[in-house]
PDB file of C-alpha atoms in Angstrom:
ATOM      1  CA  UNK A   1       0.000   0.000  -0.004  1.00 54.00           C
ATOM      2  CA  UNK A   2       1.281   3.488  -0.784  1.00 53.00           C
ATOM      3  CA  UNK A   3       1.657   5.783   2.186  1.00 57.00           C
ATOM      4  CA  UNK A   4       0.948   9.480   2.016  1.00 61.00           C
ATOM      5  CA  UNK A   5       2.738  11.596   4.559  1.00 58.00           C
ATOM      6  CA  UNK A   6       2.098  15.258   5.361  1.00 56.00           C
ATOM      7  CA  UNK A   7       5.846  15.746   5.739  1.00 59.00           C
ATOM      8  CA  UNK A   8       7.745  13.728   3.124  1.00 58.00           C
ATOM      9  CA  UNK A   9      10.359  11.591   4.828  1.00 60.00           C
ATOM     10  CA  UNK A  10      12.372   9.628   2.272  1.00 61.00           C
ATOM     11  CA  UNK A  11      14.296   7.677   4.875  1.00 61.00           C
ATOM     12  CA  UNK A  12      11.279   6.535   6.867  1.00 63.00           C
ATOM     13  CA  UNK A  13      11.567   2.888   7.662  1.00 67.00           C
ATOM     14  CA  UNK A  14      10.777   0.648  10.567  1.00 67.00           C
ATOM     15  CA  UNK A  15       7.845  -0.664  12.522  1.00 69.00           C
ATOM     16  CA  UNK A  16       4.949   1.062  14.159  1.00 69.00           C
ATOM     17  CA  UNK A  17       2.559  -1.305  15.851  1.00 73.00           C
ATOM     18  CA  UNK A  18       1.661  -3.940  13.250  1.00 80.00           C
ATOM     19  CA  UNK A  19       2.751  -1.823  10.257  1.00 81.00           C
ATOM     20  CA  UNK A  20       6.155  -1.911   8.562  1.00 80.00           C
ATOM     21  CA  UNK A  21       7.229   1.146   6.571  1.00 79.00           C
ATOM     22  CA  UNK A  22      10.014   1.238   3.982  1.00 76.00           C
ATOM     23  CA  UNK A  23      11.191   3.467   1.171  1.00 75.00           C
ATOM     24  CA  UNK A  24      11.432   1.966  -2.309  1.00 72.00           C
ATOM     25  CA  UNK A  25      14.211   3.734  -4.231  1.00 71.00           C
ATOM     26  CA  UNK A  26      13.106   2.294  -7.556  1.00 68.00           C
ATOM     27  CA  UNK A  27       9.619   3.787  -7.443  1.00 68.00           C
ATOM     28  CA  UNK A  28      10.363   6.741  -5.134  1.00 71.00           C
ATOM     29  CA  UNK A  29       7.500   5.763  -2.839  1.00 72.00           C
ATOM     30  CA  UNK A  30       7.218   5.052   0.833  1.00 74.00           C
ATOM     31  CA  UNK A  31       5.425   1.711   1.128  1.00 75.00           C
ATOM     32  CA  UNK A  32       3.729   0.074   4.071  1.00 78.00           C
ATOM     33  CA  UNK A  33       2.611  -3.440   4.822  1.00 77.00           C
ATOM     34  CA  UNK A  34       1.213  -5.190   7.836  1.00 81.00           C
ATOM     35  CA  UNK A  35       3.613  -7.445   9.681  1.00 78.00           C
ATOM     36  CA  UNK A  36       3.437 -11.104   8.851  1.00 76.00           C
ATOM     37  CA  UNK A  37       1.845 -13.497  11.284  1.00 77.00           C
ATOM     38  CA  UNK A  38       2.589 -17.147  10.727  1.00 74.00           C
ATOM     39  CA  UNK A  39      -0.441 -19.396  10.406  1.00 79.00           C
ATOM     40  CA  UNK A  40       0.129 -23.089  10.869  1.00 80.00           C
ATOM     41  CA  UNK A  41      -0.887 -24.655   7.563  1.00 80.00           C
ATOM     42  CA  UNK A  42      -0.470 -28.297   6.519  1.00 84.00           C
ATOM     43  CA  UNK A  43       1.231 -27.308   3.222  1.00 82.00           C
ATOM     44  CA  UNK A  44       3.896 -25.174   4.909  1.00 83.00           C
ATOM     45  CA  UNK A  45       6.476 -27.941   5.617  1.00 84.00           C
ATOM     46  CA  UNK A  46       6.464 -29.010   1.967  1.00 85.00           C
ATOM     47  CA  UNK A  47       6.810 -25.424   0.765  1.00 87.00           C
ATOM     48  CA  UNK A  48       9.635 -24.823   3.228  1.00 88.00           C
ATOM     49  CA  UNK A  49      11.455 -27.919   1.976  1.00 91.00           C
ATOM     50  CA  UNK A  50      11.128 -26.783  -1.641  1.00 90.00           C
ATOM     51  CA  UNK A  51      12.447 -23.322  -0.823  1.00 91.00           C
ATOM     52  CA  UNK A  52      15.440 -24.756   1.052  1.00 92.00           C
ATOM     53  CA  UNK A  53      16.200 -27.125  -1.837  1.00 91.00           C
ATOM     54  CA  UNK A  54      16.008 -24.634  -4.688  1.00 90.00           C
ATOM     55  CA  UNK A  55      18.234 -22.166  -2.816  1.00 92.00           C
ATOM     56  CA  UNK A  56      20.710 -24.911  -1.870  1.00 92.00           C
ATOM     57  CA  UNK A  57      21.566 -25.008  -5.590  1.00 90.00           C
ATOM     58  CA  UNK A  58      23.280 -21.639  -4.978  1.00 90.00           C
ATOM     59  CA  UNK A  59      22.921 -19.907  -8.344  1.00 92.00           C
ATOM     60  CA  UNK A  60      26.143 -18.387  -9.712  1.00 92.00           C
ATOM     61  CA  UNK A  61      26.775 -14.649  -9.565  1.00 95.00           C
ATOM     62  CA  UNK A  62      26.492 -14.446 -13.357  1.00 93.00           C
ATOM     63  CA  UNK A  63      23.088 -16.130 -13.249  1.00 93.00           C
ATOM     64  CA  UNK A  64      21.939 -13.755 -10.512  1.00 94.00           C
ATOM     65  CA  UNK A  65      23.202 -10.804 -12.566  1.00 94.00           C
ATOM     66  CA  UNK A  66      21.209 -12.081 -15.575  1.00 93.00           C
ATOM     67  CA  UNK A  67      18.093 -12.335 -13.394  1.00 94.00           C
ATOM     68  CA  UNK A  68      18.569  -8.741 -12.193  1.00 93.00           C
ATOM     69  CA  UNK A  69      19.144  -7.522 -15.742  1.00 92.00           C
ATOM     70  CA  UNK A  70      16.002  -9.342 -16.903  1.00 90.00           C
ATOM     71  CA  UNK A  71      14.039  -7.689 -14.089  1.00 90.00           C
ATOM     72  CA  UNK A  72      15.215  -4.172 -15.010  1.00 88.00           C
ATOM     73  CA  UNK A  73      14.212  -4.751 -18.652  1.00 88.00           C
ATOM     74  CA  UNK A  74      10.906  -6.385 -17.675  1.00 87.00           C
ATOM     75  CA  UNK A  75       9.917  -3.577 -15.286  1.00 85.00           C
ATOM     76  CA  UNK A  76      10.783  -0.946 -17.919  1.00 84.00           C
ATOM     77  CA  UNK A  77       8.205  -2.264 -20.397  1.00 84.00           C
ATOM     78  CA  UNK A  78       4.941  -0.351 -20.680  1.00 82.00           C
ATOM     79  CA  UNK A  79       2.115  -2.214 -19.026  1.00 79.00           C
ATOM     80  CA  UNK A  80       4.278  -3.774 -16.318  1.00 73.00           C
ATOM     81  CA  UNK A  81       4.108  -0.831 -13.897  1.00 70.00           C
ATOM     82  CA  UNK A  82       1.547  -2.575 -11.732  1.00 72.00           C
ATOM     83  CA  UNK A  83       3.099  -6.048 -11.864  1.00 81.00           C
ATOM     84  CA  UNK A  84       6.769  -5.343 -11.359  1.00 82.00           C
ATOM     85  CA  UNK A  85       9.194  -7.976 -10.178  1.00 85.00           C
ATOM     86  CA  UNK A  86      11.086  -6.545  -7.197  1.00 83.00           C
ATOM     87  CA  UNK A  87      13.996  -8.923  -6.574  1.00 88.00           C
ATOM     88  CA  UNK A  88      15.955 -11.652  -8.313  1.00 91.00           C
ATOM     89  CA  UNK A  89      14.636 -14.192  -5.778  1.00 93.00           C
ATOM     90  CA  UNK A  90      11.064 -13.548  -6.938  1.00 92.00           C
ATOM     91  CA  UNK A  91      12.058 -14.231 -10.557  1.00 93.00           C
ATOM     92  CA  UNK A  92      14.082 -17.303  -9.535  1.00 94.00           C
ATOM     93  CA  UNK A  93      11.063 -18.713  -7.684  1.00 93.00           C
ATOM     94  CA  UNK A  94       8.852 -17.971 -10.682  1.00 92.00           C
ATOM     95  CA  UNK A  95      11.193 -19.847 -13.017  1.00 93.00           C
ATOM     96  CA  UNK A  96      11.506 -22.869 -10.726  1.00 93.00           C
ATOM     97  CA  UNK A  97       7.764 -23.238 -10.123  1.00 92.00           C
ATOM     98  CA  UNK A  98       7.011 -22.729 -13.833  1.00 93.00           C
ATOM     99  CA  UNK A  99       9.549 -25.479 -14.522  1.00 92.00           C
ATOM    100  CA  UNK A 100       7.762 -27.866 -12.209  1.00 91.00           C
ATOM    101  CA  UNK A 101       4.422 -27.003 -13.816  1.00 91.00           C
ATOM    102  CA  UNK A 102       5.807 -27.383 -17.363  1.00 90.00           C
ATOM    103  CA  UNK A 103       7.422 -30.767 -16.675  1.00 88.00           C
ATOM    104  CA  UNK A 104       5.119 -32.594 -14.263  1.00 86.00           C
ATOM    105  CA  UNK A 105       6.525 -35.877 -13.074  1.00 83.00           C
ATOM    106  CA  UNK A 106      10.020 -35.099 -14.359  1.00 86.00           C
ATOM    107  CA  UNK A 107      10.906 -32.372 -11.856  1.00 86.00           C
ATOM    108  CA  UNK A 108      10.417 -32.486  -8.106  1.00 88.00           C
ATOM    109  CA  UNK A 109      11.549 -29.186  -6.597  1.00 89.00           C
ATOM    110  CA  UNK A 110      11.843 -30.769  -3.160  1.00 89.00           C
ATOM    111  CA  UNK A 111      14.756 -32.879  -4.422  1.00 90.00           C
ATOM    112  CA  UNK A 112      16.164 -30.945  -7.400  1.00 89.00           C
ATOM    113  CA  UNK A 113      19.942 -30.559  -7.621  1.00 90.00           C
ATOM    114  CA  UNK A 114      22.363 -28.642  -9.795  1.00 90.00           C
ATOM    115  CA  UNK A 115      23.610 -31.922 -11.258  1.00 92.00           C
ATOM    116  CA  UNK A 116      20.052 -32.905 -12.200  1.00 90.00           C
ATOM    117  CA  UNK A 117      19.575 -29.573 -13.958  1.00 91.00           C
ATOM    118  CA  UNK A 118      22.654 -30.202 -16.122  1.00 92.00           C
ATOM    119  CA  UNK A 119      22.062 -33.934 -16.639  1.00 91.00           C
ATOM    120  CA  UNK A 120      18.440 -33.523 -17.776  1.00 91.00           C
ATOM    121  CA  UNK A 121      19.227 -30.261 -19.597  1.00 89.00           C
ATOM    122  CA  UNK A 122      16.396 -28.486 -17.770  1.00 91.00           C
ATOM    123  CA  UNK A 123      15.372 -25.062 -19.118  1.00 91.00           C
ATOM    124  CA  UNK A 124      16.095 -23.329 -15.803  1.00 89.00           C
ATOM    125  CA  UNK A 125      19.851 -23.673 -16.338  1.00 92.00           C
ATOM    126  CA  UNK A 126      20.004 -20.145 -17.787  1.00 92.00           C
ATOM    127  CA  UNK A 127      17.652 -17.220 -18.209  1.00 92.00           C
ATOM    128  CA  UNK A 128      17.954 -17.607 -21.987  1.00 92.00           C
ATOM    129  CA  UNK A 129      16.749 -21.226 -21.924  1.00 93.00           C
ATOM    130  CA  UNK A 130      13.965 -20.287 -19.494  1.00 92.00           C
ATOM    131  CA  UNK A 131      12.700 -17.680 -21.956  1.00 92.00           C
ATOM    132  CA  UNK A 132      12.984 -20.099 -24.889  1.00 92.00           C
ATOM    133  CA  UNK A 133      11.004 -22.738 -22.956  1.00 91.00           C
ATOM    134  CA  UNK A 134       8.263 -20.233 -22.121  1.00 91.00           C
ATOM    135  CA  UNK A 135       8.855 -20.263 -18.368  1.00 92.00           C
ATOM    136  CA  UNK A 136       9.072 -16.449 -18.343  1.00 90.00           C
ATOM    137  CA  UNK A 137       8.033 -13.871 -20.949  1.00 89.00           C
ATOM    138  CA  UNK A 138      10.431 -13.168 -23.815  1.00 88.00           C
ATOM    139  CA  UNK A 139      12.143  -9.794 -23.874  1.00 88.00           C
ATOM    140  CA  UNK A 140      14.179  -8.173 -26.607  1.00 88.00           C
ATOM    141  CA  UNK A 141      17.808  -9.265 -26.478  1.00 87.00           C
ATOM    142  CA  UNK A 142      17.172 -12.251 -24.205  1.00 86.00           C
ATOM    143  CA  UNK A 143      19.957 -14.152 -26.000  1.00 89.00           C
ATOM    144  CA  UNK A 144      22.588 -12.390 -23.910  1.00 90.00           C
ATOM    145  CA  UNK A 145      21.384 -13.927 -20.629  1.00 88.00           C
ATOM    146  CA  UNK A 146      23.199 -17.219 -21.064  1.00 85.00           C
ATOM    147  CA  UNK A 147      25.139 -17.546 -17.792  1.00 86.00           C
ATOM    148  CA  UNK A 148      24.592 -20.969 -16.271  1.00 90.00           C
ATOM    149  CA  UNK A 149      23.014 -21.582 -12.902  1.00 88.00           C
TER     150      UNK A 149
END
């Protein structure tokens, strides 16, 4: 949610009660959100295991740079102002879950490894192959994002 302040304070950040305020340099806005309260859900342990596993792959710095470059180009397109991708981790999650959806039965994110990605030649091994496989939208010049995971 956007926050309107009578006195603009660009550096406002922190907690007040159940609200968390932070300044987003990219948009120039002070944003607010309510603090997260964990709800015990039966699907949470499986989700937690998947998140631990996909981040245990430890993407290379070149791959992370390609994700960040993709995000800056994606957010710059007209029509994406309201659905921007904020961080490389959001795009990485999007790619991995799209991979699981595109290849049901072949990919289990709870047990995926870097070696499996290379052995099976999975499309998440680079941003370029992810675009070519339709896991994320194609952008102009996507051929340059070829650093491997």
